[in-house]
Every structure is written in C-alpha cells, then in structure tokens.
PDB file of C-alpha atoms and ligand atoms in Angstrom:
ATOM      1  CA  UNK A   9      10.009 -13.815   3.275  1.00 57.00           C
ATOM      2  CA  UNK A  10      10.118 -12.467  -0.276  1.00 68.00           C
ATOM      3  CA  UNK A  11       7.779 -14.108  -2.874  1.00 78.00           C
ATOM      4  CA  UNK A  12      10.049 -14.460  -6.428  1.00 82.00           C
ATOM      5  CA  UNK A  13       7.170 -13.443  -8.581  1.00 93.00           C
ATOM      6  CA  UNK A  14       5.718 -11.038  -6.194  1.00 97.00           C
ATOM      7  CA  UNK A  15       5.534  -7.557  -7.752  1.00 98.00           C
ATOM      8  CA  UNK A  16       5.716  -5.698  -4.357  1.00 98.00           C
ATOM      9  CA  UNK A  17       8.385  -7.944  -3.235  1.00 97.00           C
ATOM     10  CA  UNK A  18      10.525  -6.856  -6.280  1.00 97.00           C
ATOM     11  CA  UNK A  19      10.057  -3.071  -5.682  1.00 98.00           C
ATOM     12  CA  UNK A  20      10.777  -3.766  -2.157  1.00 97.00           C
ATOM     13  CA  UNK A  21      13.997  -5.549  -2.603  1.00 96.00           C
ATOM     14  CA  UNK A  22      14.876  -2.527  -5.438  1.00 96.00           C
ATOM     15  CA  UNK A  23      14.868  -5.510  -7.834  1.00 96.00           C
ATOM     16  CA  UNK A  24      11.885  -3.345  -9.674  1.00 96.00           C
ATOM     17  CA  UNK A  25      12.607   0.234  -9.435  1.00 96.00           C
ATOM     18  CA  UNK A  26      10.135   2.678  -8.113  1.00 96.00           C
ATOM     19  CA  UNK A  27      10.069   6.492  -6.600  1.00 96.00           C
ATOM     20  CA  UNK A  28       9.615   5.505  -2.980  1.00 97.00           C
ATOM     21  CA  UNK A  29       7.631   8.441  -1.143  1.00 98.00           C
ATOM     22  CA  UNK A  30       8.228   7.067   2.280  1.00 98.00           C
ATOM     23  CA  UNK A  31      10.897   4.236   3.220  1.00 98.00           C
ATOM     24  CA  UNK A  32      11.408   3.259   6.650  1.00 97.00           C
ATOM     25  CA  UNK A  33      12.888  -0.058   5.896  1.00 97.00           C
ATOM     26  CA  UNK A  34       9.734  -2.044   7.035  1.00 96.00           C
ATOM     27  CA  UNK A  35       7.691  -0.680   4.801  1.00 97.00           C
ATOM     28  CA  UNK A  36       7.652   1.752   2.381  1.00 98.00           C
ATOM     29  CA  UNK A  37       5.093   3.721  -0.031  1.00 98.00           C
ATOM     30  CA  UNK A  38       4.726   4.650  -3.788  1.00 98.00           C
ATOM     31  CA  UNK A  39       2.110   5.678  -6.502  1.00 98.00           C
ATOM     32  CA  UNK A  40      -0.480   3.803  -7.683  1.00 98.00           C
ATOM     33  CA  UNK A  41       0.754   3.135 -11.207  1.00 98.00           C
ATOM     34  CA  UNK A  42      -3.123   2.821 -12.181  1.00 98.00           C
ATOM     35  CA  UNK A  43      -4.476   5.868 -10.021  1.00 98.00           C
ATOM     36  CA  UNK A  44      -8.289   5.878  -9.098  1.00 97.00           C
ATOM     37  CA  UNK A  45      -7.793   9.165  -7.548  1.00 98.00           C
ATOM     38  CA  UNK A  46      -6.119  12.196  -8.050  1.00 98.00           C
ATOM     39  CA  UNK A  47      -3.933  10.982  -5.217  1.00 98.00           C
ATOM     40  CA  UNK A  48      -3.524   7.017  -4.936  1.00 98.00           C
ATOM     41  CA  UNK A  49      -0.541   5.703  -3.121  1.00 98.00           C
ATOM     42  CA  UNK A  50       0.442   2.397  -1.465  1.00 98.00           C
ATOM     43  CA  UNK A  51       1.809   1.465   1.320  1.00 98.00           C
ATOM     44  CA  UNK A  52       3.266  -1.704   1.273  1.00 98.00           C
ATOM     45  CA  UNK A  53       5.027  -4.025   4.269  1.00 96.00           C
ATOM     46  CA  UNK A  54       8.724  -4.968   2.392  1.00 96.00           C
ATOM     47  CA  UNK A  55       7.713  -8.653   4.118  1.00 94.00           C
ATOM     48  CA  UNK A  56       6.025 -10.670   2.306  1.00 94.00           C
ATOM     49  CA  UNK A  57       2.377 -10.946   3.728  1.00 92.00           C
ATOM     50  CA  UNK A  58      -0.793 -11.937   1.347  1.00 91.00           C
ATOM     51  CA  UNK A  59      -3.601 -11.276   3.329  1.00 88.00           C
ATOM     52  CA  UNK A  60      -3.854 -10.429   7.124  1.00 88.00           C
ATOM     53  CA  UNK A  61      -5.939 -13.318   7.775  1.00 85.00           C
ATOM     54  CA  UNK A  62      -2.577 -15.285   7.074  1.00 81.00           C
ATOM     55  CA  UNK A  63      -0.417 -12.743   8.751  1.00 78.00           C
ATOM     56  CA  UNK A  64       1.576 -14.291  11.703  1.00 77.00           C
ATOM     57  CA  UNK A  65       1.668 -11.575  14.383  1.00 77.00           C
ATOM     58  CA  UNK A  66       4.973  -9.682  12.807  1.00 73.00           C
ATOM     59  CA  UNK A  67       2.655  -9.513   9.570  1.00 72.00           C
ATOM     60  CA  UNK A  68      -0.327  -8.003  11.441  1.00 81.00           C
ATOM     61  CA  UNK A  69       2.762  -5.765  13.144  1.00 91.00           C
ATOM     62  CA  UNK A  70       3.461  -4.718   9.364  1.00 93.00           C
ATOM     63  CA  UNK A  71       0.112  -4.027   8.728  1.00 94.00           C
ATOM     64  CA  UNK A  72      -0.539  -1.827  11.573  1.00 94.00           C
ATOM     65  CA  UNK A  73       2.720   0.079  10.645  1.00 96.00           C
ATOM     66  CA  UNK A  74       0.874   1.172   7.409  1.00 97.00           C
ATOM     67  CA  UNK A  75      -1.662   2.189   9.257  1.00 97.00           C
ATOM     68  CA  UNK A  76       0.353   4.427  11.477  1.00 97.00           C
ATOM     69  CA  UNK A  77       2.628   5.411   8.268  1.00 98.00           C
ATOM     70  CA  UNK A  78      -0.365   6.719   6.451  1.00 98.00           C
ATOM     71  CA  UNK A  79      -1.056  10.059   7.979  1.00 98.00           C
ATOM     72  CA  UNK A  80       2.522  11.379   7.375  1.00 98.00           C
ATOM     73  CA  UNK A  81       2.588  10.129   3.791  1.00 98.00           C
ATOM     74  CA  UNK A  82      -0.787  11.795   3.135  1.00 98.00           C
ATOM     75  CA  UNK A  83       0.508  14.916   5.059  1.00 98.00           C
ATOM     76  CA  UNK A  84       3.302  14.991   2.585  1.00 98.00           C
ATOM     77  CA  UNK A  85       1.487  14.605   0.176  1.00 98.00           C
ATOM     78  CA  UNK A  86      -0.986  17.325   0.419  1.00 98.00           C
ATOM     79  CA  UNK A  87      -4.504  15.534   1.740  1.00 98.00           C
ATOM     80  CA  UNK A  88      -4.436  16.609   5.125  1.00 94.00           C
ATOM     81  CA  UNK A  89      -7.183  19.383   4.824  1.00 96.00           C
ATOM     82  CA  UNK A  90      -8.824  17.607   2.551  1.00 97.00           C
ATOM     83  CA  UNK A  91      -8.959  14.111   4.001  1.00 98.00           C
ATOM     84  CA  UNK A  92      -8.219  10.819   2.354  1.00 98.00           C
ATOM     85  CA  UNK A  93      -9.508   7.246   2.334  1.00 98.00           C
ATOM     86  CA  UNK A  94      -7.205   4.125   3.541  1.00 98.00           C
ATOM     87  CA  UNK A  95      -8.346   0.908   1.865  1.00 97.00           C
ATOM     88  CA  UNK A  96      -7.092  -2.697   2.590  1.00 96.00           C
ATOM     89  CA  UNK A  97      -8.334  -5.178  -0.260  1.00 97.00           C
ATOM     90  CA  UNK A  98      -8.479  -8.709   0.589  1.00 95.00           C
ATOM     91  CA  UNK A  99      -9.549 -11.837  -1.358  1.00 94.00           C
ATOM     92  CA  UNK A 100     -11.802 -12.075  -4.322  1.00 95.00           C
ATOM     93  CA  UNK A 101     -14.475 -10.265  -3.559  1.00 96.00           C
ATOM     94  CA  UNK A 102     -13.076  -6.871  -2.922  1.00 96.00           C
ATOM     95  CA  UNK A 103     -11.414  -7.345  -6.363  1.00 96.00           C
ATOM     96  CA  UNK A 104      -7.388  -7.424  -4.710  1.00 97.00           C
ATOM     97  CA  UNK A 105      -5.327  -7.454  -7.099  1.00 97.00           C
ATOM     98  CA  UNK A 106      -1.871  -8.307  -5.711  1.00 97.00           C
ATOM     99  CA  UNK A 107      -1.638 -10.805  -2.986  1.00 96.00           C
ATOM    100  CA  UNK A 108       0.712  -8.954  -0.897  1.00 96.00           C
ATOM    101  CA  UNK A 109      -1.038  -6.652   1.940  1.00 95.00           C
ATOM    102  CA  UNK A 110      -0.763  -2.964   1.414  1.00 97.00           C
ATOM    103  CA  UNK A 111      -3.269  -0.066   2.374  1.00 98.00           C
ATOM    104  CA  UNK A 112      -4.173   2.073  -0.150  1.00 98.00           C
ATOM    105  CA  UNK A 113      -4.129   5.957   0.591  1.00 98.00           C
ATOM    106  CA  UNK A 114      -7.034   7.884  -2.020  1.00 98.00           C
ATOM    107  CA  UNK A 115      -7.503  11.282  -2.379  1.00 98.00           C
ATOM    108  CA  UNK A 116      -7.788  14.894  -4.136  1.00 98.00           C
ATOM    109  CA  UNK A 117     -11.502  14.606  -4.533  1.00 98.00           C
ATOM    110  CA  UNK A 118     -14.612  14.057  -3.046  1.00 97.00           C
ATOM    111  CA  UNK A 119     -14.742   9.760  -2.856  1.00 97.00           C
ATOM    112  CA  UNK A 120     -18.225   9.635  -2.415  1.00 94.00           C
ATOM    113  CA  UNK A 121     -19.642   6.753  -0.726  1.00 94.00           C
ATOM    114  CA  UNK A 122     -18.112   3.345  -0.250  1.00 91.00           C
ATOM    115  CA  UNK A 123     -19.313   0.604  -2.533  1.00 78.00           C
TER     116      UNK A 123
HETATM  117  P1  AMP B   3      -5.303  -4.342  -4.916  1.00 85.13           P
HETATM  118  O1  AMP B   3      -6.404  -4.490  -5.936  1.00 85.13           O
HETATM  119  O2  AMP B   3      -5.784  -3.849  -3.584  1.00 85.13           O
HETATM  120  O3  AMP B   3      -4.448  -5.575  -4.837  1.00 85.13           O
HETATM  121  O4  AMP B   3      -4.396  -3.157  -5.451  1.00 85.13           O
HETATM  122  C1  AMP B   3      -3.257  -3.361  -6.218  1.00 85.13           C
HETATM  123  C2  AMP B   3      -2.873  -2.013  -6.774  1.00 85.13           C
HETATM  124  O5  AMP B   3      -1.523  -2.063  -7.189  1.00 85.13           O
HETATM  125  C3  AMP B   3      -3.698  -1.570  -7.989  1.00 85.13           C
HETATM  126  O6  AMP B   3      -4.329  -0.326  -7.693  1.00 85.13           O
HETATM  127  C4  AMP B   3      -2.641  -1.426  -9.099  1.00 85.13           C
HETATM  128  O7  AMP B   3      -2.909  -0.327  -9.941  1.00 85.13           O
HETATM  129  C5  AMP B   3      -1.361  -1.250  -8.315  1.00 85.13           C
HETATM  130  N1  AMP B   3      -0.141  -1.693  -8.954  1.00 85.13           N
HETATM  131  C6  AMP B   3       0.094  -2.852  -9.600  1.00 85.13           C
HETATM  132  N2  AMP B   3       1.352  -2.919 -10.035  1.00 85.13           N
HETATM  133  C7  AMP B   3       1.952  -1.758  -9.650  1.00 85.13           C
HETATM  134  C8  AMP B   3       3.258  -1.213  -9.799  1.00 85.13           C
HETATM  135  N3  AMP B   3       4.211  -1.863 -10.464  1.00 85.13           N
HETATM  136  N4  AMP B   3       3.504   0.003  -9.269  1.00 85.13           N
HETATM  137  C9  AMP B   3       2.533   0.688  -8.628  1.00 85.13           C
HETATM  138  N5  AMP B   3       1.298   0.226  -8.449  1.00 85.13           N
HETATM  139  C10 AMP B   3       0.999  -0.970  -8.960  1.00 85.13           C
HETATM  140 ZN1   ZN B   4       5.234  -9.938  -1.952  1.00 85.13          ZN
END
C-alpha cells in the first residue's frame, strides 16, 4: 500500500522521477541522492513497508528480495572485486531516515569498521 507522503513511494509509483538502476517491478534501486560512499545505492521494495518489524510476511518477502537483488546491482555497478556493504536502518537509533525499508548498497572504498 503506497504511503501519500512517502518519498520512496513517489519514486516508486514514477510520481517522483528517478534513474532506476534495477527495476523488477517489486522493487527497484537508485542512487543515494546524499552519497556516503563513492558508491551508495538503494534498494527499495515499491510496497510500502516501514520497518521489518511491521512487515507482514509479503513485506519480509520484499525485504529478502533486496537482499537477493543486491549482488547484481553491485555487479553492475562495479563493486564486485572490491566488495560492498548492505545496510538496513531501522528506528531511531540507527539514525533511519525514511520510514520505508530499503537496504543500502556502499562502496568504492575501504568502509572501515562498523559503528
Ligand atoms: P535511511 O537513513 O536508512 O532512512 O536512509 C535514507 C537515505 O535516503 C539517505 O541516505 C538519503 O540520502 C536518501 N534519500 C532521501 N531522499 C532521497 C531521494 N529523493 N533520492 C535518493 N535518495 C534519497
Ligand atoms: Zn513508502
């Protein structure tokens, strides 16, 4: 179900436009318009899901298809060698941002350790 004033909702639904890097019609990825990586893309369910505590099982479905979407995207876009990070944000404390559940891909430099 699509949230009206959800940002990833609206690039979803097209409403917002954005260079989608991978589309499969469930869910779909793009670049982190505020990079914290050489490489930072999402990958966002299209479904509306904010965290996967909340997820009923098609949401934890959605989230898993991230997870099996990432390596491709990453592939494509040049971090296989190299290796990446996949982050999932959720609730105050890890500092999410928008309360719709995506995975974040990071990479194109050493990450260092997790903080
Ligand atoms: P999180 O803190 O895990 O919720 O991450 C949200 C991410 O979405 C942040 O890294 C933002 O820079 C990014 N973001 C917010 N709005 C947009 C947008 N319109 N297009 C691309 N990325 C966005
Ligand atoms: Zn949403």
């Amino acid at each position: 179900m699509a949230d009206a004033n959800c940002i990833f909702c609206k690039i979803g639904s097209g409403e917002i436009p954005a260079d989608k890097l991978f589309d499969d019609g469930r869910v779909f990825a793009i670049r982190d318009i505020n990079p914290k990586a050489p490489v930072h893309i999402l990958v966002i369910p299209r479904a509306h899901t904010e965290a996967l505590a909340d997820a009923p099982s098609d949401g934890a479905a959605d989230a898993a298809r991230c997870v099996e979407a990432a390596p491709g995207v990453a592939r494509e876009a040049g971090l296989d060698a190299s290796g990446y990070r996949l982050v999932a944000n959720q609730g105050a404390d890890s500092g999410q941002e928008v309360p719709h559940f995506h995975l974040h891909i990071l990479g194109g430099r050493a990450l260092g350790p997790m903080g």
